[in-house]
Amino acid sequence: MEKLILLGTGNANVTKCYNTCFAIQNKEQFFLVDTGGGNGILCQMEKAKISIENIHHIFLSHGHTDHILGAIWLIRMTAAKMLKGSYKGELYIYCHNELADTIMTIAKLTIQSKFLQCIGERIFIYSVHNKEKRKILEYEVEFFDIQSTKAKQYGFATTLRNGKQFVFLGDEPYKEHEFEYVAGADWLLHEAFCLYKERDKFEPYKKNHTTVKEAGQLAEKLKVKNLLLYHTEDDNIQNRKRLYTEEAMEYYGGNIFVPDDLEEIFL
C-alpha cells in the first residue's frame, strides 16, 4: 500500500516545524515533492528512515527558498554517494524551465566541481511543461501550471496504484482552471495558512494564501473525499491539529488530515 510521509508541514516563516515537503512511498522507493529551505531535509529524511539511495525522483514546485534550497543539499549528497559507488542509478529532478535555470545557478555557485560534474551524467534536471505527463515510479504524473501571480509554480495530479486520484496544488489556493483535477478527487493536498478567526493576525490573503475555513468549503463544494491541510503557521503548533480539524469540520464532511511533521498516512 502506498504511503504519504510528511517531512515538513509549515510555511516559510516557521521555526517549530520544517517547511512543507513530503514523499510518496511506493514499495521501497520514494517520490520526493519539494525539499524545504535547507539541510534540515537531511535530518527529516533520517528521522523518517528515508535513505538518499531510495530517492530517484524529486519534483520542485517553485523557486521560493522554503521549497528548493534543500534540493541543493540533496544534489550534493547524492553526487557524493555516486562517486563513492553507493548510489545506484540516476536522480531525476523535475521543475519548470525557469526553476531549472535557478537550480543550476545555485548549484554552480555552491557545490564543488567534483560533485557538480554528476549533473548531466547521472543527475538530470528536467523542465516540465503545462499538462505534460511523465512516468515516475509506477505513476503517470501530469504536471500543471497553477497560474501563480507571485512566482511561476506547478502542481501535479496522478492516479495511485489503488486507483485513487491524488492532487497537489503547490502552496497556493485552488483556482478554477484546476477543476478538472480537483473535482471528486480522492486526495487533495491544500495549503491552509491559518485559522479563519486569525486571518487579521496572519494576513493570508496578502500572501496569496487562504484559511482552513475556505479550504474546507472548497473541498465540500468539489466533493473531495480526503482533505489534507498543510503549509501553516506554527504559533500554536501543540494545538494546531485539533484547532484546524475543528474549523474544517464546520464546512467539510469528508476526511480531514492536519498532519504533524513526520506523520505517515496510508493513501
Tab-separated table of C-alpha atoms in Angstrom:
chain	number	residue	atom	x	y	z
A	1	MET	CA	0.000	0.000	0.000
A	2	GLU	CA	1.246	3.483	-0.856
A	3	LYS	CA	2.128	5.814	1.971
A	4	LEU	CA	2.431	9.590	2.279
A	5	ILE	CA	5.185	10.833	4.592
A	6	LEU	CA	5.001	14.497	5.621
A	7	LEU	CA	8.591	15.618	6.091
A	8	GLY	CA	7.500	19.177	6.832
A	9	THR	CA	4.189	20.998	7.273
A	10	GLY	CA	4.994	24.664	7.872
A	11	ASN	CA	5.192	27.816	5.794
A	12	ALA	CA	8.364	29.798	5.081
A	13	ASN	CA	8.427	31.521	8.476
A	14	VAL	CA	8.164	28.537	10.805
A	15	THR	CA	10.703	27.615	13.475
A	16	LYS	CA	8.791	24.910	15.380
A	17	CYS	CA	8.406	22.579	12.387
A	18	TYR	CA	10.030	22.131	8.971
A	19	ASN	CA	8.928	23.747	5.716
A	20	THR	CA	6.266	21.880	3.750
A	21	CYS	CA	7.560	18.915	1.759
A	22	PHE	CA	6.580	15.271	1.514
A	23	ALA	CA	7.363	11.905	-0.023
A	24	ILE	CA	5.105	9.305	-1.602
A	25	GLN	CA	6.375	5.836	-0.809
A	26	ASN	CA	5.819	3.093	-3.363
A	27	LYS	CA	7.353	-0.148	-2.139
A	28	GLU	CA	10.979	0.724	-1.276
A	29	GLN	CA	11.169	3.843	-3.456
A	30	PHE	CA	10.173	7.440	-2.743
A	31	PHE	CA	8.923	10.328	-4.880
A	32	LEU	CA	10.020	13.484	-3.054
A	33	VAL	CA	7.967	16.664	-3.531
A	34	ASP	CA	9.724	19.908	-2.579
A	35	THR	CA	12.679	19.905	-0.210
A	36	GLY	CA	12.313	22.715	2.324
A	37	GLY	CA	14.710	25.555	2.946
A	38	GLY	CA	17.994	23.912	3.841
A	39	ASN	CA	19.892	20.899	5.094
A	40	GLY	CA	17.079	20.234	7.550
A	41	ILE	CA	15.753	17.985	4.785
A	42	LEU	CA	18.561	15.549	5.608
A	43	CYS	CA	17.528	15.473	9.254
A	44	GLN	CA	13.864	14.951	8.389
A	45	MET	CA	14.705	12.136	5.993
A	46	GLU	CA	16.881	10.462	8.605
A	47	LYS	CA	14.073	10.631	11.173
A	48	ALA	CA	11.643	9.203	8.616
A	49	LYS	CA	14.126	6.444	7.724
A	50	ILE	CA	14.262	7.551	4.084
A	51	SER	CA	17.684	6.962	2.581
A	52	ILE	CA	19.065	9.049	-0.248
A	53	GLU	CA	19.760	5.826	-2.137
A	54	ASN	CA	15.993	5.225	-2.388
A	55	ILE	CA	15.150	8.600	-3.899
A	56	HIS	CA	15.455	8.780	-7.673
A	57	HIS	CA	12.685	11.307	-8.414
A	58	ILE	CA	12.231	14.831	-6.982
A	59	PHE	CA	9.639	17.425	-8.001
A	60	LEU	CA	10.181	21.093	-7.132
A	61	SER	CA	7.035	23.179	-7.398
A	62	HIS	CA	8.547	26.677	-7.436
A	63	GLY	CA	11.588	28.741	-6.613
A	64	HIS	CA	10.880	30.101	-3.136
A	65	THR	CA	13.637	29.418	-0.624
A	66	ASP	CA	11.456	27.240	1.628
A	67	HIS	CA	10.878	24.819	-1.234
A	68	ILE	CA	14.145	24.479	-3.157
A	69	LEU	CA	17.243	25.048	-1.026
A	70	GLY	CA	17.069	21.545	0.399
A	71	ALA	CA	17.457	20.288	-3.174
A	72	ILE	CA	20.969	21.727	-3.357
A	73	TRP	CA	21.943	19.620	-0.359
A	74	LEU	CA	20.374	16.541	-1.907
A	75	ILE	CA	22.245	17.090	-5.163
A	76	ARG	CA	25.499	17.440	-3.264
A	77	MET	CA	24.917	14.398	-1.029
A	78	THR	CA	23.640	12.233	-3.887
A	79	ALA	CA	26.639	13.141	-6.031
A	80	ALA	CA	28.983	12.200	-3.184
A	81	LYS	CA	27.334	8.794	-2.893
A	82	MET	CA	27.509	8.336	-6.651
A	83	LEU	CA	31.247	8.993	-6.627
A	84	LYS	CA	31.712	6.510	-3.783
A	85	GLY	CA	29.693	3.883	-5.637
A	86	SER	CA	26.934	3.597	-3.028
A	87	TYR	CA	24.154	5.204	-5.106
A	88	LYS	CA	22.800	3.043	-7.909
A	89	GLY	CA	21.109	4.523	-10.954
A	90	GLU	CA	20.220	8.140	-11.669
A	91	LEU	CA	18.481	11.039	-9.924
A	92	TYR	CA	15.793	12.929	-11.841
A	93	ILE	CA	14.660	16.399	-10.747
A	94	TYR	CA	11.500	17.813	-12.343
A	95	CYS	CA	10.562	21.513	-12.342
A	96	HIS	CA	9.500	24.277	-14.699
A	97	ASN	CA	12.080	25.775	-17.045
A	98	GLU	CA	12.824	28.957	-15.079
A	99	LEU	CA	13.410	26.963	-11.913
A	100	ALA	CA	15.755	24.593	-13.722
A	101	ASP	CA	17.985	27.572	-14.517
A	102	THR	CA	17.809	28.750	-10.898
A	103	ILE	CA	18.843	25.364	-9.518
A	104	MET	CA	21.791	25.158	-11.893
A	105	THR	CA	22.917	28.672	-10.947
A	106	ILE	CA	22.804	27.953	-7.208
A	107	ALA	CA	24.500	24.596	-7.699
A	108	LYS	CA	27.353	26.121	-9.704
A	109	LEU	CA	27.905	28.776	-7.040
A	110	THR	CA	27.821	26.443	-4.042
A	111	ILE	CA	28.738	22.866	-4.973
A	112	GLN	CA	32.292	21.614	-5.535
A	113	SER	CA	33.146	20.814	-9.130
A	114	LYS	CA	33.755	17.116	-8.431
A	115	PHE	CA	30.106	16.808	-7.330
A	116	LEU	CA	28.802	19.246	-9.929
A	117	GLN	CA	30.094	17.036	-12.732
A	118	CYS	CA	27.402	14.473	-11.895
A	119	ILE	CA	24.756	16.869	-13.222
A	120	GLY	CA	24.133	15.859	-16.794
A	121	GLU	CA	25.804	12.487	-16.312
A	122	ARG	CA	23.745	10.839	-13.566
A	123	ILE	CA	21.753	13.725	-12.100
A	124	PHE	CA	19.256	15.150	-14.583
A	125	ILE	CA	17.198	18.323	-14.209
A	126	TYR	CA	14.162	18.104	-16.467
A	127	SER	CA	11.991	21.085	-17.399
A	128	VAL	CA	8.328	20.112	-17.451
A	129	HIS	CA	5.546	21.995	-19.197
A	130	ASN	CA	1.874	22.624	-18.528
A	131	LYS	CA	-0.171	19.409	-18.868
A	132	GLU	CA	2.951	17.355	-19.565
A	133	LYS	CA	2.836	13.753	-18.348
A	134	ARG	CA	5.815	11.770	-17.122
A	135	LYS	CA	6.238	8.252	-15.782
A	136	ILE	CA	7.550	8.441	-12.196
A	137	LEU	CA	7.905	5.186	-10.296
A	138	GLU	CA	4.691	3.388	-11.326
A	139	TYR	CA	2.658	6.581	-11.734
A	140	GLU	CA	1.657	8.702	-14.699
A	141	VAL	CA	2.137	12.178	-13.258
A	142	GLU	CA	0.533	15.151	-15.010
A	143	PHE	CA	2.111	18.497	-14.169
A	144	PHE	CA	0.151	21.725	-14.483
A	145	ASP	CA	0.808	25.444	-14.137
A	146	ILE	CA	-1.171	26.768	-11.148
A	147	GLN	CA	-1.022	30.280	-12.715
A	148	SER	CA	0.504	31.921	-9.679
A	149	THR	CA	0.788	35.709	-9.659
A	150	LYS	CA	3.780	35.577	-7.271
A	151	ALA	CA	6.249	33.159	-8.805
A	152	LYS	CA	5.794	30.600	-11.540
A	153	GLN	CA	4.590	27.431	-9.862
A	154	TYR	CA	3.455	23.954	-10.858
A	155	GLY	CA	1.322	21.311	-9.192
A	156	PHE	CA	0.546	17.780	-10.293
A	157	ALA	CA	-2.110	15.083	-10.331
A	158	THR	CA	-1.696	11.341	-10.524
A	159	THR	CA	-3.604	8.106	-10.076
A	160	LEU	CA	-2.283	5.874	-7.323
A	161	ARG	CA	-1.858	2.117	-7.716
A	162	ASN	CA	-5.143	1.650	-5.837
A	163	GLY	CA	-6.942	3.776	-8.441
A	164	LYS	CA	-7.353	6.859	-6.251
A	165	GLN	CA	-6.785	10.339	-7.624
A	166	PHE	CA	-4.080	12.332	-5.806
A	167	VAL	CA	-3.778	16.100	-6.373
A	168	PHE	CA	-1.059	18.509	-5.217
A	169	LEU	CA	-1.792	22.217	-5.748
A	170	GLY	CA	1.520	23.619	-4.550
A	171	ASP	CA	1.278	26.226	-1.801
A	172	GLU	CA	-1.482	28.444	-3.194
A	173	PRO	CA	-5.296	28.164	-3.055
A	174	TYR	CA	-7.365	26.302	-5.631
A	175	LYS	CA	-8.137	28.153	-8.862
A	176	GLU	CA	-10.984	27.452	-11.290
A	177	HIS	CA	-8.722	26.227	-14.082
A	178	GLU	CA	-7.735	23.322	-11.788
A	179	PHE	CA	-11.312	21.999	-11.661
A	180	GLU	CA	-10.556	19.045	-13.946
A	181	TYR	CA	-8.013	17.749	-11.442
A	182	VAL	CA	-9.689	18.584	-8.128
A	183	ALA	CA	-13.394	17.818	-8.640
A	184	GLY	CA	-14.172	14.498	-6.988
A	185	ALA	CA	-10.532	13.830	-6.123
A	186	ASP	CA	-9.795	11.153	-3.547
A	187	TRP	CA	-6.910	13.119	-2.059
A	188	LEU	CA	-6.447	16.894	-2.165
A	189	LEU	CA	-3.374	18.498	-0.598
A	190	HIS	CA	-4.267	22.142	0.045
A	191	GLU	CA	-2.492	24.918	1.887
A	192	ALA	CA	-4.175	26.483	4.924
A	193	PHE	CA	-2.089	29.384	6.172
A	194	CYS	CA	-4.083	29.925	9.365
A	195	LEU	CA	-7.477	29.681	11.041
A	196	TYR	CA	-10.179	31.958	9.671
A	197	LYS	CA	-10.513	33.733	13.014
A	198	GLU	CA	-6.802	34.576	12.888
A	199	ARG	CA	-6.806	35.980	9.366
A	200	ASP	CA	-6.240	39.550	10.582
A	201	LYS	CA	-3.183	38.413	12.542
A	202	PHE	CA	-1.517	36.368	9.795
A	203	GLU	CA	-2.901	38.184	6.712
A	204	PRO	CA	-3.002	35.140	4.408
A	205	TYR	CA	-4.730	36.928	1.531
A	206	LYS	CA	-1.886	39.424	1.154
A	207	LYS	CA	0.434	36.455	0.629
A	208	ASN	CA	-1.914	34.715	-1.829
A	209	HIS	CA	-2.811	32.067	0.761
A	210	THR	CA	-6.062	31.078	2.402
A	211	THR	CA	-7.588	29.838	5.663
A	212	VAL	CA	-8.813	26.499	6.979
A	213	LYS	CA	-12.432	27.585	6.552
A	214	GLU	CA	-12.067	28.342	2.866
A	215	ALA	CA	-10.115	25.177	2.164
A	216	GLY	CA	-12.910	23.194	3.832
A	217	GLN	CA	-15.599	24.990	1.857
A	218	LEU	CA	-13.755	24.290	-1.386
A	219	ALA	CA	-13.330	20.580	-0.618
A	220	GLU	CA	-17.027	20.270	0.245
A	221	LYS	CA	-18.111	22.088	-2.914
A	222	LEU	CA	-15.939	19.929	-5.179
A	223	LYS	CA	-16.789	16.684	-3.355
A	224	VAL	CA	-13.219	15.851	-2.385
A	225	LYS	CA	-13.054	12.683	-0.288
A	226	ASN	CA	-9.890	13.325	1.736
A	227	LEU	CA	-8.569	16.812	2.510
A	228	LEU	CA	-5.034	17.283	3.816
A	229	LEU	CA	-4.115	20.732	5.151
A	230	TYR	CA	-0.529	21.969	5.416
A	231	HIS	CA	1.791	24.948	4.788
A	232	THR	CA	0.568	26.552	8.017
A	233	GLU	CA	1.768	28.952	10.688
A	234	ASP	CA	3.249	27.409	13.833
A	235	ASP	CA	2.375	29.840	16.642
A	236	ASN	CA	0.225	27.257	18.456
A	237	ILE	CA	1.623	24.089	16.973
A	238	GLN	CA	0.746	21.973	20.018
A	239	ASN	CA	-2.951	22.568	19.313
A	240	ARG	CA	-2.766	23.031	15.548
A	241	LYS	CA	-4.147	19.606	14.644
A	242	ARG	CA	-7.187	19.946	16.923
A	243	LEU	CA	-7.982	23.569	16.081
A	244	TYR	CA	-7.587	23.190	12.322
A	245	THR	CA	-9.602	19.966	12.283
A	246	GLU	CA	-12.434	21.537	14.288
A	247	GLU	CA	-12.651	24.523	11.948
A	248	ALA	CA	-12.526	22.394	8.803
A	249	MET	CA	-15.292	20.108	10.143
A	250	GLU	CA	-17.681	23.074	10.272
A	251	TYR	CA	-17.591	23.323	6.480
A	252	TYR	CA	-16.469	19.943	5.159
A	253	GLY	CA	-17.942	16.495	5.659
A	254	GLY	CA	-15.139	14.322	4.299
A	255	ASN	CA	-11.999	13.029	5.975
A	256	ILE	CA	-9.700	15.742	7.320
A	257	PHE	CA	-5.969	15.378	7.892
A	258	VAL	CA	-3.868	18.016	9.635
A	259	PRO	CA	-0.538	16.200	9.888
A	260	ASP	CA	2.440	16.956	12.084
A	261	ASP	CA	5.958	16.709	10.721
A	262	LEU	CA	6.992	13.100	10.042
A	263	GLU	CA	3.417	11.827	10.214
A	264	GLU	CA	2.652	8.918	7.873
A	265	ILE	CA	-0.690	8.468	6.103
A	266	PHE	CA	-1.749	5.403	4.145
A	267	LEU	CA	-3.307	6.501	0.872
